Short mmCIF file of C-alpha atoms in Angstrom, two decimals:
data_model
loop_
_atom_site.label_atom_id
_atom_site.label_comp_id
_atom_site.label_asym_id
_atom_site.label_seq_id
_atom_site.Cartn_x
_atom_site.Cartn_y
_atom_site.Cartn_z
CA MET A 1 10.22 -52.02 -30.92
CA LYS A 2 11.53 -49.86 -33.65
CA THR A 3 12.15 -46.25 -32.74
CA MET A 4 13.25 -43.23 -34.68
CA PHE A 5 16.68 -43.09 -33.10
CA ASP A 6 18.72 -46.25 -32.63
CA LYS A 7 22.07 -46.67 -30.73
CA THR A 8 24.24 -49.30 -32.18
CA GLU A 9 26.85 -48.98 -29.49
CA GLN A 10 29.41 -48.89 -32.32
CA PHE A 11 31.66 -46.18 -33.76
CA PRO A 12 31.76 -45.50 -37.57
CA ASP A 13 34.62 -47.10 -39.49
CA LYS A 14 37.42 -44.77 -38.28
CA LYS A 15 39.68 -45.12 -41.34
CA LEU A 16 36.78 -44.49 -43.70
CA LEU A 17 35.59 -41.49 -41.69
CA LEU A 18 39.18 -40.17 -41.58
CA ILE A 19 39.50 -40.42 -45.40
CA ILE A 20 36.10 -38.64 -45.85
CA LEU A 21 37.10 -35.76 -43.58
CA ALA A 22 40.50 -35.54 -45.28
CA LEU A 23 38.85 -35.28 -48.76
CA LEU A 24 36.47 -32.65 -47.40
CA ALA A 25 39.26 -30.52 -45.99
CA PHE A 26 41.36 -31.06 -49.20
CA GLY A 27 38.39 -30.19 -51.40
CA TRP A 28 37.61 -27.07 -49.48
CA ILE A 29 41.10 -25.82 -49.86
CA MET A 30 41.34 -26.60 -53.58
CA SER A 31 37.89 -25.20 -54.40
CA SER A 32 38.79 -22.04 -52.39
CA SER A 33 42.10 -21.55 -54.34
CA ALA A 34 40.22 -22.00 -57.71
CA SER A 35 37.24 -19.70 -56.81
CA VAL A 36 39.24 -17.02 -55.22
CA GLY A 37 41.40 -16.83 -58.42
CA HIS A 38 38.54 -17.03 -60.67
CA PHE A 39 36.01 -14.67 -58.95
CA GLY A 40 38.54 -12.42 -57.00
CA ASP A 41 36.87 -12.84 -53.61
CA PHE A 42 36.19 -15.33 -50.79
CA SER A 43 32.41 -15.58 -51.21
CA LYS A 44 32.55 -19.07 -52.72
CA THR A 45 34.98 -20.20 -50.06
CA ILE A 46 32.62 -19.03 -47.15
CA LYS A 47 29.61 -20.65 -48.96
CA GLN A 48 31.35 -23.88 -49.44
CA GLY A 49 32.41 -23.99 -45.86
CA GLY A 50 28.81 -23.51 -44.96
CA PHE A 51 27.66 -26.37 -47.29
CA ILE A 52 30.19 -28.68 -45.74
CA LEU A 53 28.99 -27.83 -42.21
CA VAL A 54 25.43 -28.33 -43.14
CA GLY A 55 26.26 -31.61 -44.79
CA ILE A 56 28.28 -32.84 -41.73
CA SER A 57 25.38 -31.76 -39.29
CA ILE A 58 22.87 -33.70 -41.38
CA GLY A 59 25.25 -36.64 -41.68
CA PHE A 60 25.71 -36.77 -37.92
CA PHE A 61 21.96 -36.92 -37.62
CA VAL A 62 21.81 -39.68 -40.19
CA LEU A 63 24.21 -41.88 -38.15
CA LYS A 64 21.59 -41.97 -35.37
CA LEU A 65 18.86 -43.29 -37.65
CA PRO A 66 18.27 -47.00 -38.32
CA LEU A 67 18.24 -47.88 -42.16
CA HIS A 68 14.74 -49.26 -41.76
CA LEU A 69 13.49 -45.71 -41.63
CA PHE A 70 14.93 -44.84 -44.92
CA LYS A 71 13.37 -48.03 -46.42
CA LYS A 72 9.97 -47.13 -44.90
CA TYR A 73 9.91 -43.58 -46.24
CA ALA A 74 11.74 -44.25 -49.67
CA ASP A 75 8.42 -44.08 -51.52
CA TYR A 76 7.63 -40.57 -50.17
CA ALA A 77 11.12 -39.37 -50.76
CA PHE A 78 10.98 -40.53 -54.39
CA VAL A 79 7.63 -38.81 -54.94
CA LEU A 80 8.82 -35.58 -53.29
CA THR A 81 12.00 -35.52 -55.40
CA LEU A 82 9.91 -35.99 -58.54
CA ILE A 83 7.79 -32.94 -57.52
CA LEU A 84 10.90 -30.89 -56.86
CA LEU A 85 12.22 -31.92 -60.35
CA ALA A 86 9.04 -30.53 -61.78
CA ILE A 87 9.17 -27.35 -59.87
CA VAL A 88 12.57 -26.61 -61.44
CA LEU A 89 10.82 -26.26 -64.71
CA LEU A 90 8.54 -23.44 -63.40
CA PRO A 91 9.58 -19.79 -64.69
CA ASP A 92 11.81 -17.40 -62.77
CA PRO A 93 12.10 -16.59 -60.01
CA ILE A 94 11.03 -20.14 -58.90
CA GLY A 95 13.17 -21.97 -61.36
CA ARG A 96 16.77 -20.93 -62.08
CA THR A 97 18.79 -21.04 -65.21
CA VAL A 98 22.63 -21.09 -65.22
CA ASN A 99 24.60 -21.23 -68.47
CA GLY A 100 21.62 -22.39 -70.44
CA SER A 101 20.62 -25.21 -68.15
CA ARG A 102 17.56 -25.07 -65.85
CA ARG A 103 18.57 -27.31 -62.94
CA TRP A 104 17.95 -25.25 -59.73
CA ILE A 105 15.17 -24.08 -57.51
CA ASN A 106 15.86 -20.49 -56.46
CA LEU A 107 16.18 -20.33 -52.54
CA VAL A 108 17.52 -16.83 -52.77
CA TYR A 109 20.90 -17.53 -51.09
CA PHE A 110 21.22 -21.02 -52.38
CA GLY A 111 20.28 -22.76 -55.68
CA PHE A 112 18.88 -26.19 -54.73
CA GLN A 113 19.41 -28.85 -57.38
CA PRO A 114 16.92 -31.77 -57.05
CA SER A 115 18.76 -33.96 -59.55
CA GLU A 116 21.52 -34.31 -56.91
CA MET A 117 19.01 -35.38 -54.32
CA MET A 118 17.57 -37.87 -56.94
CA LYS A 119 20.95 -39.70 -57.20
CA LEU A 120 20.65 -40.70 -53.61
CA VAL A 121 16.79 -41.03 -53.49
CA MET A 122 16.81 -43.25 -56.45
CA ILE A 123 19.21 -45.77 -54.71
CA LEU A 124 17.02 -45.77 -51.58
CA PHE A 125 13.90 -46.30 -53.57
CA MET A 126 15.36 -48.91 -55.94
CA ALA A 127 16.83 -50.85 -53.13
CA LYS A 128 13.33 -51.13 -51.58
CA PHE A 129 11.91 -52.00 -54.99
CA LEU A 130 14.47 -54.85 -55.45
CA VAL A 131 13.85 -56.30 -52.03
CA THR A 132 10.07 -56.25 -52.37
CA GLN A 133 10.04 -57.30 -56.06
CA GLU A 134 12.89 -59.63 -55.97
CA LYS A 135 11.30 -62.58 -57.76
CA GLU A 136 9.74 -60.54 -60.39
CA VAL A 137 13.04 -58.77 -61.17
CA ALA A 138 14.95 -62.00 -61.32
CA SER A 139 12.55 -64.15 -63.27
CA SER A 140 10.41 -62.00 -65.58
CA TRP A 141 10.06 -59.00 -67.75
CA ILE A 142 7.47 -57.48 -65.46
CA GLY A 143 9.96 -56.48 -62.81
CA LEU A 144 12.35 -54.90 -65.31
CA VAL A 145 9.59 -53.02 -67.01
CA LYS A 146 8.59 -51.55 -63.73
CA ALA A 147 12.11 -50.60 -62.93
CA ALA A 148 12.51 -48.98 -66.47
CA ILE A 149 9.28 -46.91 -65.68
CA ILE A 150 10.69 -45.74 -62.37
CA VAL A 151 14.12 -44.79 -63.87
CA GLY A 152 12.45 -43.41 -67.11
CA LEU A 153 10.17 -41.12 -65.16
CA ALA A 154 13.09 -39.62 -63.18
CA GLY A 155 15.18 -39.45 -66.32
CA LEU A 156 12.50 -37.71 -68.37
CA LEU A 157 12.18 -34.86 -65.78
CA ILE A 158 16.01 -34.46 -65.44
CA MET A 159 16.39 -34.39 -69.27
CA LEU A 160 13.87 -31.60 -69.49
CA GLU A 161 16.27 -29.71 -67.36
CA THR A 162 18.98 -30.56 -69.96
CA ASP A 163 21.01 -32.36 -67.32
CA LEU A 164 22.28 -35.31 -69.40
CA GLY A 165 25.09 -36.07 -66.91
CA ALA A 166 22.81 -36.72 -63.98
CA THR A 167 20.42 -38.78 -66.11
CA VAL A 168 23.33 -41.00 -67.15
CA ILE A 169 24.65 -41.54 -63.67
CA ILE A 170 21.25 -42.25 -62.22
CA THR A 171 20.30 -44.74 -65.01
CA ALA A 172 23.66 -46.65 -64.86
CA THR A 173 23.53 -46.96 -61.16
CA ALA A 174 19.99 -48.36 -61.29
CA LEU A 175 20.92 -50.77 -63.96
CA ILE A 176 23.94 -52.04 -62.02
CA MET A 177 21.63 -52.48 -58.97
CA LEU A 178 19.21 -54.52 -61.07
CA PHE A 179 22.18 -56.72 -62.25
CA LEU A 180 22.99 -57.37 -58.50
CA ALA A 181 19.43 -58.42 -57.92
CA GLY A 182 19.74 -61.15 -60.44
CA SER A 183 18.36 -59.75 -63.65
CA TYR A 184 19.47 -61.47 -66.70
CA ILE A 185 22.17 -59.71 -68.76
CA LYS A 186 20.17 -60.02 -72.01
CA GLN A 187 17.22 -58.44 -70.47
CA LEU A 188 19.25 -55.67 -68.91
CA PHE A 189 20.99 -55.17 -72.16
CA ILE A 190 17.70 -54.59 -73.98
CA ILE A 191 16.39 -52.27 -71.31
CA GLY A 192 19.69 -50.33 -71.13
CA SER A 193 19.90 -50.18 -74.88
CA GLY A 194 16.49 -48.72 -75.06
CA LEU A 195 17.22 -45.97 -72.42
CA LEU A 196 20.50 -45.12 -74.14
CA THR A 197 18.75 -44.84 -77.46
CA LEU A 198 16.34 -42.38 -76.01
CA VAL A 199 19.39 -40.41 -74.75
CA GLY A 200 20.99 -40.65 -78.13
CA VAL A 201 17.93 -39.34 -79.88
CA TYR A 202 17.79 -36.38 -77.36
CA VAL A 203 21.40 -35.46 -78.14
CA TYR A 204 20.97 -35.81 -81.84
CA PHE A 205 18.04 -33.24 -81.90
CA ASP A 206 20.03 -30.81 -79.67
CA PRO A 207 22.49 -28.99 -82.01
CA VAL A 208 24.50 -27.66 -79.20
CA ARG A 209 25.06 -31.04 -77.40
CA LEU A 210 25.54 -32.81 -80.69
CA TYR A 211 28.27 -30.31 -81.66
CA ARG A 212 30.03 -30.58 -78.30
CA LEU A 213 30.02 -34.45 -78.55
CA MET A 214 31.24 -34.58 -82.27
CA SER A 215 33.82 -31.90 -81.85
CA PHE A 216 35.56 -33.69 -79.08
CA TRP A 217 35.96 -36.85 -81.15
CA THR A 218 36.46 -35.36 -84.55
CA ASN A 219 38.40 -32.07 -84.14
CA ASP A 220 42.14 -31.78 -83.54
CA LEU A 221 42.46 -30.91 -79.82
CA TRP A 222 45.25 -28.61 -80.51
CA GLY A 223 43.81 -27.20 -83.60
CA GLU A 224 41.57 -24.05 -84.05
CA ASN A 225 38.42 -26.02 -83.45
CA GLY A 226 39.75 -28.03 -80.51
CA VAL A 227 37.67 -28.10 -77.22
CA LEU A 228 38.95 -25.10 -75.22
CA GLN A 229 38.28 -26.68 -71.77
CA THR A 230 40.06 -29.94 -72.41
CA ARG A 231 42.99 -28.18 -74.05
CA GLN A 232 43.40 -25.73 -71.03
CA ALA A 233 42.94 -28.54 -68.58
CA LEU A 234 45.75 -30.55 -70.12
CA ILE A 235 48.00 -27.39 -70.23
CA GLY A 236 47.44 -26.79 -66.60
CA ILE A 237 48.24 -30.38 -65.68
CA ALA A 238 51.38 -30.26 -67.85
CA ARG A 239 52.47 -27.15 -65.97
CA GLY A 240 52.09 -28.87 -62.70
CA ASP A 241 54.41 -31.81 -63.51
CA TRP A 242 55.02 -33.98 -60.40
CA THR A 243 54.88 -31.52 -57.53
CA GLY A 244 52.84 -28.57 -59.01
CA VAL A 245 53.45 -24.89 -59.24
CA GLY A 246 52.33 -24.31 -55.62
CA LEU A 247 49.00 -23.93 -53.88
CA GLY A 248 47.33 -20.74 -55.14
CA ALA A 249 50.07 -20.16 -57.84
CA GLY A 250 48.11 -21.73 -60.79
CA ILE A 251 47.12 -19.45 -63.70
CA GLN A 252 44.52 -21.53 -65.59
CA LYS A 253 41.81 -20.59 -62.96
CA TYR A 254 41.87 -16.89 -63.64
CA SER A 255 40.23 -16.87 -67.07
CA ARG A 256 41.68 -19.65 -69.25
CA LEU A 257 39.82 -22.69 -67.81
CA PRO A 258 35.98 -22.36 -67.45
CA GLU A 259 34.40 -23.74 -64.24
CA PRO A 260 37.74 -24.26 -62.43
CA HIS A 261 36.11 -24.58 -58.95
CA THR A 262 33.45 -27.13 -59.95
CA ASP A 263 33.84 -29.56 -62.97
CA MET A 264 37.50 -28.91 -63.53
CA ILE A 265 38.83 -28.89 -60.05
CA PHE A 266 40.91 -32.05 -60.78
CA ALA A 267 42.93 -30.20 -63.43
CA ILE A 268 43.47 -27.26 -60.98
CA THR A 269 44.71 -29.70 -58.49
CA GLY A 270 47.18 -31.12 -61.12
CA GLU A 271 48.46 -27.61 -61.87
CA GLU A 272 48.96 -26.41 -58.30
CA LEU A 273 49.87 -29.73 -56.53
CA GLY A 274 51.02 -31.83 -59.51
CA ILE A 275 50.68 -35.44 -60.11
CA MET A 276 51.16 -36.09 -56.40
CA GLY A 277 48.07 -34.07 -55.67
CA MET A 278 46.02 -35.90 -58.23
CA LEU A 279 47.33 -39.35 -56.89
CA PHE A 280 46.28 -38.34 -53.37
CA ILE A 281 42.62 -37.80 -54.64
CA LEU A 282 42.67 -40.96 -56.79
CA PHE A 283 44.05 -43.19 -54.04
CA ALA A 284 41.95 -41.75 -51.34
CA PHE A 285 38.76 -42.49 -53.31
CA VAL A 286 39.91 -45.94 -54.25
CA TYR A 287 40.56 -46.78 -50.55
CA ALA A 288 37.20 -45.25 -49.54
CA LEU A 289 35.24 -47.10 -52.20
CA ASN A 290 37.05 -50.37 -51.41
CA ARG A 291 35.95 -50.10 -47.82
CA GLY A 292 32.42 -49.09 -48.99
CA PHE A 293 32.10 -52.28 -51.17
CA ASN A 294 33.39 -54.42 -48.17
CA ILE A 295 30.64 -52.89 -46.04
CA ALA A 296 28.14 -53.83 -48.67
CA ALA A 297 29.44 -57.37 -48.89
CA GLN A 298 29.18 -57.77 -45.04
CA ALA A 299 25.64 -56.66 -45.08
CA LEU A 300 24.79 -59.26 -47.76
CA THR A 301 26.60 -61.96 -45.69
CA ASP A 302 24.32 -61.11 -42.82
CA GLY A 303 21.28 -61.35 -45.14
CA ARG A 304 20.38 -57.72 -44.84
CA LYS A 305 19.66 -57.10 -48.50
CA TYR A 306 18.32 -53.51 -48.32
CA SER A 307 21.50 -52.45 -46.52
CA TYR A 308 23.50 -54.33 -49.23
CA TYR A 309 21.78 -52.65 -52.20
CA VAL A 310 21.97 -49.18 -50.63
CA ALA A 311 25.71 -49.49 -49.87
CA TYR A 312 26.59 -50.98 -53.19
CA GLY A 313 24.45 -48.38 -54.88
CA ILE A 314 26.15 -45.49 -53.14
CA CYS A 315 29.58 -46.88 -54.00
CA THR A 316 28.61 -47.44 -57.63
CA TRP A 317 27.32 -43.86 -57.97
CA PHE A 318 30.55 -42.47 -56.52
CA ALA A 319 32.76 -44.78 -58.64
CA LEU A 320 30.98 -43.79 -61.75
CA GLN A 321 30.99 -39.98 -61.12
CA ILE A 322 34.57 -39.88 -59.96
CA SER A 323 35.79 -41.95 -62.94
CA VAL A 324 33.90 -39.76 -65.46
CA ASN A 325 34.97 -36.52 -63.84
CA ILE A 326 38.66 -37.51 -63.71
CA ALA A 327 38.41 -38.99 -67.33
CA MET A 328 37.02 -35.57 -68.70
CA ASN A 329 39.66 -33.55 -66.84
CA ILE A 330 42.56 -35.62 -68.42
CA GLY A 331 41.06 -35.50 -71.93
CA LEU A 332 39.60 -39.02 -72.11
CA PHE A 333 35.94 -37.97 -72.14
CA PRO A 334 33.96 -35.06 -73.42
CA ILE A 335 33.43 -32.21 -70.96
CA LYS A 336 30.12 -32.68 -69.03
CA GLY A 337 28.70 -31.21 -65.93
CA TYR A 338 30.01 -33.79 -63.52
CA THR A 339 31.23 -32.57 -60.08
CA LEU A 340 34.05 -34.42 -58.20
CA PRO A 341 32.36 -35.59 -55.05
CA LEU A 342 33.60 -33.90 -51.79
CA ILE A 343 36.08 -31.85 -53.75
CA SER A 344 34.18 -29.61 -56.22
CA TYR A 345 32.24 -26.52 -55.19
CA GLY A 346 28.46 -27.03 -55.07
CA GLY A 347 25.86 -26.97 -52.31
CA SER A 348 23.50 -29.71 -53.41
CA SER A 349 26.31 -32.05 -54.59
CA MET A 350 28.25 -31.58 -51.38
CA ILE A 351 25.36 -32.02 -48.95
CA PHE A 352 23.92 -35.19 -50.68
CA SER A 353 27.34 -36.72 -51.15
CA ILE A 354 28.01 -36.35 -47.33
CA ILE A 355 24.48 -37.69 -46.49
CA ALA A 356 25.21 -40.75 -48.80
CA LEU A 357 28.52 -41.44 -47.07
CA ALA A 358 26.97 -41.07 -43.63
CA LEU A 359 24.39 -43.80 -44.73
CA LEU A 360 27.37 -45.94 -45.68
CA LEU A 361 28.89 -45.45 -42.20
CA ARG A 362 25.54 -46.17 -40.69
CA ILE A 363 25.28 -49.55 -42.43
CA ASP A 364 28.92 -50.28 -41.20
CA MET A 365 27.75 -49.48 -37.62
CA GLU A 366 24.76 -51.93 -37.99
CA ASN A 367 27.13 -54.54 -39.50
CA LYS A 368 29.14 -54.43 -36.24
CA THR A 369 26.42 -54.76 -33.68
CA ASN A 370 25.78 -58.03 -31.87
CA TYR A 371 23.78 -60.67 -33.67
CA LYS A 372 20.76 -60.37 -31.48
CA LYS A 373 20.23 -56.70 -32.47
CA ARG A 374 21.59 -57.06 -35.96
CA LYS A 375 19.04 -59.53 -37.07
CA HIS A 376 16.27 -56.87 -36.63
CA TYR A 377 18.07 -54.49 -39.15
CA VAL A 378 17.33 -54.46 -42.85
#
């Protein structure tokens, strides 16, 4: 009989858990260094520590829950998240605008960002959709059209908040999951092109976003019209060289580099801890993602497709967001509002990243149970 709590008699992947905790500690130290320099106090440090503790507490709870519960309630979670995305659009003081973007629900002491919740909920919901609609997805346009409507509905609400970055990550993750389910590349290409065209039209008719995009590719970075954030990020990384100028000793975070504690934390790491600090982040994530994809593959070997889709979706989401964040910090990609998971300051991003990784650890625990019990998992 299925119960709410389920003991697998297994311990989470120790190496993966250690890497996650190491990245959390490293991120808290680096975001603290950046925020103290930028704001002149420890308020962000304390809040980030609180976000991490909340995330770990919820993550510990998630480890006790069998994945079939997430599959069962994925529909409700998706509808709830859509409602929260709509609430964001309500006027102040319910909705909250920061730097021209309306992405938060005002909870007085904490700005809740539903688009971060949607990154995880979309994976849980899409995994259930792929399991239940497997034949339609793999053999006809009907399944793909249904999937496009699901992704498009979430994307529309997020685009109304002017959160282009989250829209792209969620859409790309969903398309990759559809590919894993057996959708034909030609059909996926048509669906993906249609969604990207809509994004392109949105950017074209938004003068600010169009200017940001075009200025990155057309202007001389070191000229008068070069992108300030990219230029300052590269200057900071160059100052750091191999070993950095020392933890807390960076100068870019004070006023030269906007958003040093969130989007540009990788550049701050490069300045203060050098290439060695950046390589630590890079290799830690590569190691964690490699173990994550192996966990997904094991679930597929056992025939537990829901677990497979969820694990693969989480790893894909992290791989995309980490890659884009690092690329924009080193000047390979236009600046966009992408946090570096587990490292950047941010409550919603931190909490849902930890929950997602707890789900990954839970899938690993279910992978390692005895066959008699494992065959009842999803």
